[in-house]
Amino acid sequence: MTARHLRGALLLAAAVPLAAATAAAALRASHLKFYADRHRIEITARPRPDCPHCHGEGGRWAGGAFPEMEACGCWSDRRELHIRLLPVPAWPDEPPF
């Protein structure tokens, strides 16, 4: 490996965590939830704290004998993003012993 390739690899290794931290901060400010591990990256919506309908709770209770939570449109109508990175290892049916 030449010095030029090594320098490029080191710059890339330093840039990836910085980009992930910047993206996480931007998503937090825009009321999105960011989750990442080695198998997937997920970006989902969170309830807006200034929503006039749910007041940041994420929904409201529907009345009746068996009340249920109705999701508020401030977060439930927004799209989610799921990016699969590495396949999840298969769980063995039987132990190997």
CSV table of N, CA, C and O in Angstrom, one decimal:
chain,number,residue,atom,x,y,z
A,1,MET,N,0.9,-1.2,0.0
A,1,MET,CA,0.0,0.0,0.0
A,1,MET,C,0.9,1.2,0.0
A,1,MET,O,1.8,1.3,0.8
A,2,THR,N,0.6,2.1,-0.9
A,2,THR,CA,1.4,3.3,-0.9
A,2,THR,C,1.0,4.3,0.1
A,2,THR,O,0.0,4.2,0.7
A,3,ALA,N,1.8,5.4,0.3
A,3,ALA,CA,1.5,6.4,1.3
A,3,ALA,C,0.3,7.1,0.9
A,3,ALA,O,-0.5,7.6,1.7
A,4,ARG,N,0.1,7.3,-0.4
A,4,ARG,CA,-1.1,8.0,-0.9
A,4,ARG,C,-2.4,7.2,-0.5
A,4,ARG,O,-3.4,7.8,-0.1
A,5,HIS,N,-2.4,5.9,-0.7
A,5,HIS,CA,-3.6,5.1,-0.4
A,5,HIS,C,-3.8,5.1,1.1
A,5,HIS,O,-4.9,5.1,1.6
A,6,LEU,N,-2.7,5.0,1.9
A,6,LEU,CA,-2.8,5.0,3.3
A,6,LEU,C,-3.4,6.3,3.9
A,6,LEU,O,-4.2,6.2,4.7
A,7,ARG,N,-2.9,7.4,3.3
A,7,ARG,CA,-3.5,8.7,3.7
A,7,ARG,C,-5.0,8.8,3.4
A,7,ARG,O,-5.8,9.3,4.2
A,8,GLY,N,-5.3,8.3,2.2
A,8,GLY,CA,-6.8,8.3,1.9
A,8,GLY,C,-7.6,7.5,2.8
A,8,GLY,O,-8.7,7.8,3.2
A,9,ALA,N,-7.1,6.3,3.2
A,9,ALA,CA,-7.8,5.4,4.1
A,9,ALA,C,-8.0,6.0,5.4
A,9,ALA,O,-9.0,5.9,6.1
A,10,LEU,N,-6.9,6.6,5.9
A,10,LEU,CA,-7.0,7.3,7.2
A,10,LEU,C,-7.9,8.5,7.2
A,10,LEU,O,-8.7,8.6,8.2
A,11,LEU,N,-8.0,9.2,6.2
A,11,LEU,CA,-8.9,10.3,6.1
A,11,LEU,C,-10.4,9.8,6.1
A,11,LEU,O,-11.3,10.4,6.7
A,12,LEU,N,-10.6,8.7,5.3
A,12,LEU,CA,-11.9,8.2,5.3
A,12,LEU,C,-12.3,7.6,6.6
A,12,LEU,O,-13.5,7.8,7.0
A,13,ALA,N,-11.4,7.0,7.3
A,13,ALA,CA,-11.7,6.4,8.6
A,13,ALA,C,-12.1,7.5,9.6
A,13,ALA,O,-12.9,7.3,10.5
A,14,ALA,N,-11.5,8.7,9.5
A,14,ALA,CA,-11.8,9.8,10.4
A,14,ALA,C,-13.0,10.5,10.0
A,14,ALA,O,-13.7,11.1,10.8
A,15,ALA,N,-13.4,10.5,8.7
A,15,ALA,CA,-14.5,11.3,8.2
A,15,ALA,C,-15.8,10.6,8.5
A,15,ALA,O,-16.9,11.2,8.7
A,16,VAL,N,-15.9,9.3,8.5
A,16,VAL,CA,-17.1,8.5,8.7
A,16,VAL,C,-17.7,8.8,10.1
A,16,VAL,O,-18.9,9.1,10.2
A,17,PRO,N,-17.0,8.7,11.2
A,17,PRO,CA,-17.6,9.0,12.5
A,17,PRO,C,-18.0,10.5,12.6
A,17,PRO,O,-19.1,10.8,13.2
A,18,LEU,N,-17.3,11.4,12.0
A,18,LEU,CA,-17.7,12.8,12.1
A,18,LEU,C,-19.0,13.0,11.3
A,18,LEU,O,-19.8,13.7,11.7
A,19,ALA,N,-19.1,12.4,10.1
A,19,ALA,CA,-20.3,12.5,9.4
A,19,ALA,C,-21.5,11.9,10.1
A,19,ALA,O,-22.6,12.4,10.1
A,20,ALA,N,-21.3,10.8,10.8
A,20,ALA,CA,-22.4,10.1,11.5
A,20,ALA,C,-22.8,11.0,12.7
A,20,ALA,O,-24.0,11.2,13.0
A,21,ALA,N,-21.9,11.6,13.4
A,21,ALA,CA,-22.2,12.5,14.5
A,21,ALA,C,-22.9,13.7,14.0
A,21,ALA,O,-23.9,14.2,14.6
A,22,THR,N,-22.5,14.3,12.9
A,22,THR,CA,-23.2,15.5,12.3
A,22,THR,C,-24.6,15.1,11.9
A,22,THR,O,-25.6,15.9,12.1
A,23,ALA,N,-24.8,14.0,11.3
A,23,ALA,CA,-26.1,13.6,10.8
A,23,ALA,C,-27.0,13.3,12.0
A,23,ALA,O,-28.2,13.7,12.0
A,24,ALA,N,-26.5,12.7,13.1
A,24,ALA,CA,-27.3,12.5,14.3
A,24,ALA,C,-27.8,13.8,14.9
A,24,ALA,O,-28.9,13.9,15.4
A,25,ALA,N,-26.9,14.8,15.0
A,25,ALA,CA,-27.2,16.1,15.6
A,25,ALA,C,-28.3,16.8,14.7
A,25,ALA,O,-29.2,17.4,15.2
A,26,ALA,N,-28.2,16.7,13.4
A,26,ALA,CA,-29.2,17.3,12.5
A,26,ALA,C,-30.5,16.6,12.6
A,26,ALA,O,-31.6,17.3,12.6
A,27,LEU,N,-30.5,15.3,12.8
A,27,LEU,CA,-31.8,14.6,12.9
A,27,LEU,C,-32.4,14.9,14.2
A,27,LEU,O,-33.7,15.0,14.3
A,28,ARG,N,-31.7,15.0,15.3
A,28,ARG,CA,-32.2,15.4,16.6
A,28,ARG,C,-32.9,16.7,16.6
A,28,ARG,O,-34.0,16.9,17.2
A,29,ALA,N,-32.4,17.7,15.8
A,29,ALA,CA,-32.9,19.0,15.8
A,29,ALA,C,-34.2,19.0,14.9
A,29,ALA,O,-35.1,19.9,15.1
A,30,SER,N,-34.4,18.0,14.0
A,30,SER,CA,-35.5,18.0,13.2
A,30,SER,C,-36.6,17.0,13.6
A,30,SER,O,-37.5,16.6,12.9
A,31,HIS,N,-36.6,16.6,14.9
A,31,HIS,CA,-37.6,15.7,15.5
A,31,HIS,C,-37.6,14.4,14.8
A,31,HIS,O,-38.7,13.8,14.6
A,32,LEU,N,-36.4,13.9,14.5
A,32,LEU,CA,-36.3,12.5,13.9
A,32,LEU,C,-35.5,11.7,14.9
A,32,LEU,O,-34.6,12.2,15.6
A,33,LYS,N,-35.8,10.4,14.9
A,33,LYS,CA,-35.0,9.5,15.8
A,33,LYS,C,-34.0,8.7,14.9
A,33,LYS,O,-34.4,8.2,13.9
A,34,PHE,N,-32.8,8.7,15.3
A,34,PHE,CA,-31.7,8.1,14.5
A,34,PHE,C,-31.2,6.9,15.3
A,34,PHE,O,-30.9,7.0,16.5
A,35,TYR,N,-31.2,5.7,14.7
A,35,TYR,CA,-30.6,4.5,15.3
A,35,TYR,C,-29.7,3.8,14.3
A,35,TYR,O,-30.1,3.7,13.1
A,36,ALA,N,-28.5,3.4,14.8
A,36,ALA,CA,-27.6,2.7,13.9
A,36,ALA,C,-26.8,1.7,14.6
A,36,ALA,O,-26.5,1.9,15.8
A,37,ASP,N,-26.7,0.5,14.0
A,37,ASP,CA,-25.8,-0.5,14.5
A,37,ASP,C,-25.2,-1.1,13.2
A,37,ASP,O,-25.3,-0.6,12.1
A,38,ARG,N,-24.5,-2.2,13.4
A,38,ARG,CA,-23.8,-2.8,12.3
A,38,ARG,C,-24.7,-3.5,11.3
A,38,ARG,O,-24.3,-3.8,10.2
A,39,HIS,N,-25.9,-3.7,11.7
A,39,HIS,CA,-26.9,-4.4,10.8
A,39,HIS,C,-27.8,-3.5,10.1
A,39,HIS,O,-28.3,-3.8,9.0
A,40,ARG,N,-28.1,-2.3,10.6
A,40,ARG,CA,-29.1,-1.4,10.0
A,40,ARG,C,-28.9,0.0,10.5
A,40,ARG,O,-28.3,0.3,11.5
A,41,ILE,N,-29.5,0.9,9.7
A,41,ILE,CA,-29.6,2.3,10.1
A,41,ILE,C,-31.1,2.6,9.9
A,41,ILE,O,-31.8,2.3,8.9
A,42,GLU,N,-31.7,3.2,11.0
A,42,GLU,CA,-33.1,3.6,11.0
A,42,GLU,C,-33.3,5.0,11.3
A,42,GLU,O,-32.7,5.5,12.2
A,43,ILE,N,-34.1,5.7,10.5
A,43,ILE,CA,-34.5,7.1,10.8
A,43,ILE,C,-36.0,7.1,10.9
A,43,ILE,O,-36.7,6.8,9.9
A,44,THR,N,-36.6,7.4,12.0
A,44,THR,CA,-38.0,7.4,12.2
A,44,THR,C,-38.4,8.8,12.8
A,44,THR,O,-37.6,9.5,13.4
A,45,ALA,N,-39.7,9.1,12.7
A,45,ALA,CA,-40.2,10.4,13.2
A,45,ALA,C,-40.5,10.3,14.7
A,45,ALA,O,-40.8,9.2,15.2
A,46,ARG,N,-40.4,11.4,15.4
A,46,ARG,CA,-40.8,11.5,16.8
A,46,ARG,C,-41.9,12.6,16.8
A,46,ARG,O,-42.0,13.4,16.0
A,47,PRO,N,-42.7,12.5,17.9
A,47,PRO,CA,-43.8,13.6,18.0
A,47,PRO,C,-43.1,15.0,18.2
A,47,PRO,O,-42.1,15.1,18.9
A,48,ARG,N,-43.8,16.0,17.6
A,48,ARG,CA,-43.3,17.3,17.8
A,48,ARG,C,-43.7,17.8,19.2
A,48,ARG,O,-44.9,17.7,19.5
A,49,PRO,N,-42.8,18.4,20.0
A,49,PRO,CA,-43.2,18.9,21.3
A,49,PRO,C,-44.2,20.1,21.2
A,49,PRO,O,-44.9,20.3,22.2
A,50,ASP,N,-44.2,20.8,20.1
A,50,ASP,CA,-45.1,22.0,20.0
A,50,ASP,C,-46.4,21.7,19.2
A,50,ASP,O,-47.1,22.6,18.8
A,51,CYS,N,-46.7,20.4,19.1
A,51,CYS,CA,-48.0,20.0,18.3
A,51,CYS,C,-49.2,20.5,19.1
A,51,CYS,O,-49.3,20.2,20.3
A,52,PRO,N,-50.1,21.2,18.5
A,52,PRO,CA,-51.3,21.7,19.2
A,52,PRO,C,-52.3,20.6,19.5
A,52,PRO,O,-53.2,20.7,20.4
A,53,HIS,N,-52.2,19.4,18.8
A,53,HIS,CA,-53.2,18.4,19.0
A,53,HIS,C,-52.8,17.4,20.2
A,53,HIS,O,-53.6,17.1,21.0
A,54,CYS,N,-51.5,17.0,20.2
A,54,CYS,CA,-51.1,16.0,21.2
A,54,CYS,C,-50.2,16.6,22.2
A,54,CYS,O,-49.8,15.9,23.2
A,55,HIS,N,-49.7,17.8,22.0
A,55,HIS,CA,-48.8,18.5,23.0
A,55,HIS,C,-47.5,17.7,23.3
A,55,HIS,O,-47.0,17.6,24.4
A,56,GLY,N,-47.0,17.0,22.2
A,56,GLY,CA,-45.8,16.3,22.4
A,56,GLY,C,-45.9,14.9,22.9
A,56,GLY,O,-44.9,14.2,23.1
A,57,GLU,N,-47.1,14.4,23.2
A,57,GLU,CA,-47.4,13.1,23.7
A,57,GLU,C,-47.4,12.0,22.6
A,57,GLU,O,-47.2,10.8,22.9
A,58,GLY,N,-47.6,12.4,21.4
A,58,GLY,CA,-47.6,11.4,20.3
A,58,GLY,C,-49.0,10.9,19.9
A,58,GLY,O,-49.1,10.2,19.0
A,59,GLY,N,-50.0,11.2,20.7
A,59,GLY,CA,-51.3,10.8,20.4
A,59,GLY,C,-52.3,11.2,21.4
A,59,GLY,O,-52.0,12.0,22.4
A,60,ARG,N,-53.5,10.8,21.3
A,60,ARG,CA,-54.6,11.1,22.3
A,60,ARG,C,-55.4,9.9,22.5
A,60,ARG,O,-55.5,9.0,21.7
A,61,TRP,N,-56.0,9.9,23.7
A,61,TRP,CA,-56.9,8.7,24.0
A,61,TRP,C,-58.3,8.9,23.4
A,61,TRP,O,-58.9,9.9,23.6
A,62,ALA,N,-58.7,7.9,22.8
A,62,ALA,CA,-60.1,7.8,22.2
A,62,ALA,C,-61.0,7.3,23.3
A,62,ALA,O,-60.7,6.3,24.0
A,63,GLY,N,-62.1,8.0,23.6
A,63,GLY,CA,-63.0,7.6,24.7
A,63,GLY,C,-63.7,6.3,24.4
A,63,GLY,O,-63.6,5.6,23.3
A,64,GLY,N,-64.4,5.9,25.4
A,64,GLY,CA,-65.2,4.7,25.3
A,64,GLY,C,-64.9,3.7,26.4
A,64,GLY,O,-64.2,4.1,27.4
A,65,ALA,N,-65.6,2.6,26.4
A,65,ALA,CA,-65.4,1.6,27.5
A,65,ALA,C,-64.0,1.1,27.5
A,65,ALA,O,-63.4,0.8,28.5
A,66,PHE,N,-63.4,0.9,26.3
A,66,PHE,CA,-62.0,0.4,26.2
A,66,PHE,C,-61.2,1.5,25.4
A,66,PHE,O,-61.0,1.4,24.2
A,67,PRO,N,-60.7,2.5,26.1
A,67,PRO,CA,-60.0,3.5,25.4
A,67,PRO,C,-58.7,3.1,24.8
A,67,PRO,O,-58.0,2.2,25.3
A,68,GLU,N,-58.4,3.6,23.6
A,68,GLU,CA,-57.3,3.3,22.8
A,68,GLU,C,-56.5,4.6,22.5
A,68,GLU,O,-57.1,5.6,22.4
A,69,MET,N,-55.2,4.4,22.3
A,69,MET,CA,-54.4,5.6,21.9
A,69,MET,C,-54.5,5.8,20.4
A,69,MET,O,-54.2,4.8,19.6
A,70,GLU,N,-54.9,6.9,19.9
A,70,GLU,CA,-54.8,7.3,18.5
A,70,GLU,C,-53.6,8.1,18.2
A,70,GLU,O,-53.3,9.0,18.9
A,71,ALA,N,-52.8,7.6,17.3
A,71,ALA,CA,-51.6,8.3,16.9
A,71,ALA,C,-51.9,9.7,16.3
A,71,ALA,O,-52.8,9.8,15.5
A,72,CYS,N,-51.1,10.7,16.7
A,72,CYS,CA,-51.2,12.0,16.1
A,72,CYS,C,-50.5,12.1,14.7
A,72,CYS,O,-49.5,11.4,14.5
A,73,GLY,N,-51.0,12.9,13.9
A,73,GLY,CA,-50.5,13.0,12.5
A,73,GLY,C,-49.2,13.8,12.5
A,73,GLY,O,-48.5,13.8,11.5
A,74,CYS,N,-48.7,14.4,13.6
A,74,CYS,CA,-47.5,15.1,13.6
A,74,CYS,C,-46.3,14.2,13.4
A,74,CYS,O,-45.2,14.6,13.1
A,75,TRP,N,-46.5,12.9,13.7
A,75,TRP,CA,-45.4,11.9,13.5
A,75,TRP,C,-45.8,10.7,12.8
A,75,TRP,O,-45.0,10.0,12.1
A,76,SER,N,-47.0,10.2,12.9
A,76,SER,CA,-47.4,9.0,12.3
A,76,SER,C,-47.6,9.0,10.8
A,76,SER,O,-47.5,7.9,10.2
A,77,ASP,N,-47.8,10.1,10.2
A,77,ASP,CA,-48.0,10.2,8.8
A,77,ASP,C,-46.7,10.5,8.0
A,77,ASP,O,-46.7,10.6,6.8
A,78,ARG,N,-45.6,10.5,8.8
A,78,ARG,CA,-44.3,10.8,8.1
A,78,ARG,C,-43.6,9.5,7.8
A,78,ARG,O,-43.8,8.5,8.5
A,79,ARG,N,-42.8,9.5,6.8
A,79,ARG,CA,-42.1,8.3,6.3
A,79,ARG,C,-41.0,7.9,7.2
A,79,ARG,O,-40.4,8.7,7.9
A,80,GLU,N,-40.6,6.6,7.2
A,80,GLU,CA,-39.5,6.1,7.9
A,80,GLU,C,-38.5,5.6,6.9
A,80,GLU,O,-38.8,5.2,5.8
A,81,LEU,N,-37.2,5.6,7.3
A,81,LEU,CA,-36.1,5.1,6.4
A,81,LEU,C,-35.4,4.0,7.1
A,81,LEU,O,-34.9,4.2,8.3
A,82,HIS,N,-35.3,2.8,6.5
A,82,HIS,CA,-34.6,1.7,7.0
A,82,HIS,C,-33.5,1.3,6.0
A,82,HIS,O,-33.9,0.9,4.9
A,83,ILE,N,-32.3,1.3,6.4
A,83,ILE,CA,-31.2,0.9,5.5
A,83,ILE,C,-30.5,-0.3,6.1
A,83,ILE,O,-30.0,-0.3,7.2
A,84,ARG,N,-30.5,-1.4,5.4
A,84,ARG,CA,-29.9,-2.7,5.8
A,84,ARG,C,-28.5,-2.7,5.4
A,84,ARG,O,-28.1,-2.5,4.3
A,85,LEU,N,-27.6,-2.9,6.4
A,85,LEU,CA,-26.1,-2.9,6.1
A,85,LEU,C,-25.6,-4.3,6.0
A,85,LEU,O,-25.1,-4.7,4.9
A,86,LEU,N,-25.5,-5.0,7.1
A,86,LEU,CA,-25.0,-6.4,7.1
A,86,LEU,C,-26.1,-7.3,7.4
A,86,LEU,O,-27.0,-7.0,8.2
A,87,PRO,N,-26.1,-8.5,6.8
A,87,PRO,CA,-27.2,-9.4,7.1
A,87,PRO,C,-27.1,-9.9,8.6
A,87,PRO,O,-26.0,-10.0,9.2
A,88,VAL,N,-28.3,-10.1,9.2
A,88,VAL,CA,-28.3,-10.5,10.6
A,88,VAL,C,-28.0,-12.0,10.5
A,88,VAL,O,-28.6,-12.8,9.7
A,89,PRO,N,-27.1,-12.5,11.4
A,89,PRO,CA,-26.8,-13.9,11.4
A,89,PRO,C,-28.0,-14.8,11.7
A,89,PRO,O,-28.8,-14.4,12.6
A,90,ALA,N,-28.0,-15.9,11.1
A,90,ALA,CA,-29.1,-16.8,11.3
A,90,ALA,C,-29.0,-17.5,12.7
A,90,ALA,O,-27.9,-17.8,13.2
A,91,TRP,N,-30.1,-17.6,13.4
A,91,TRP,CA,-30.1,-18.2,14.7
A,91,TRP,C,-30.2,-19.7,14.5
A,91,TRP,O,-31.1,-20.2,13.8
A,92,PRO,N,-29.3,-20.5,15.1
A,92,PRO,CA,-29.3,-21.9,14.9
A,92,PRO,C,-30.5,-22.6,15.6
A,92,PRO,O,-31.0,-22.1,16.6
A,93,ASP,N,-31.0,-23.6,14.9
A,93,ASP,CA,-32.2,-24.3,15.4
A,93,ASP,C,-31.9,-25.1,16.6
A,93,ASP,O,-32.7,-25.2,17.6
A,94,GLU,N,-30.7,-25.7,16.6
A,94,GLU,CA,-30.2,-26.5,17.7
A,94,GLU,C,-28.9,-26.1,18.1
A,94,GLU,O,-28.1,-25.7,17.3
A,95,PRO,N,-28.5,-26.3,19.4
A,95,PRO,CA,-27.2,-25.9,19.9
A,95,PRO,C,-26.2,-26.9,19.2
A,95,PRO,O,-26.5,-28.0,18.9
A,96,PRO,N,-24.9,-26.4,19.0
A,96,PRO,CA,-24.0,-27.3,18.3
A,96,PRO,C,-23.4,-28.4,19.2
A,96,PRO,O,-22.6,-29.2,18.7
A,97,PHE,N,-23.8,-28.5,20.4
A,97,PHE,CA,-23.2,-29.6,21.3
A,97,PHE,C,-24.2,-30.8,21.4
A,97,PHE,O,-25.3,-30.8,21.1
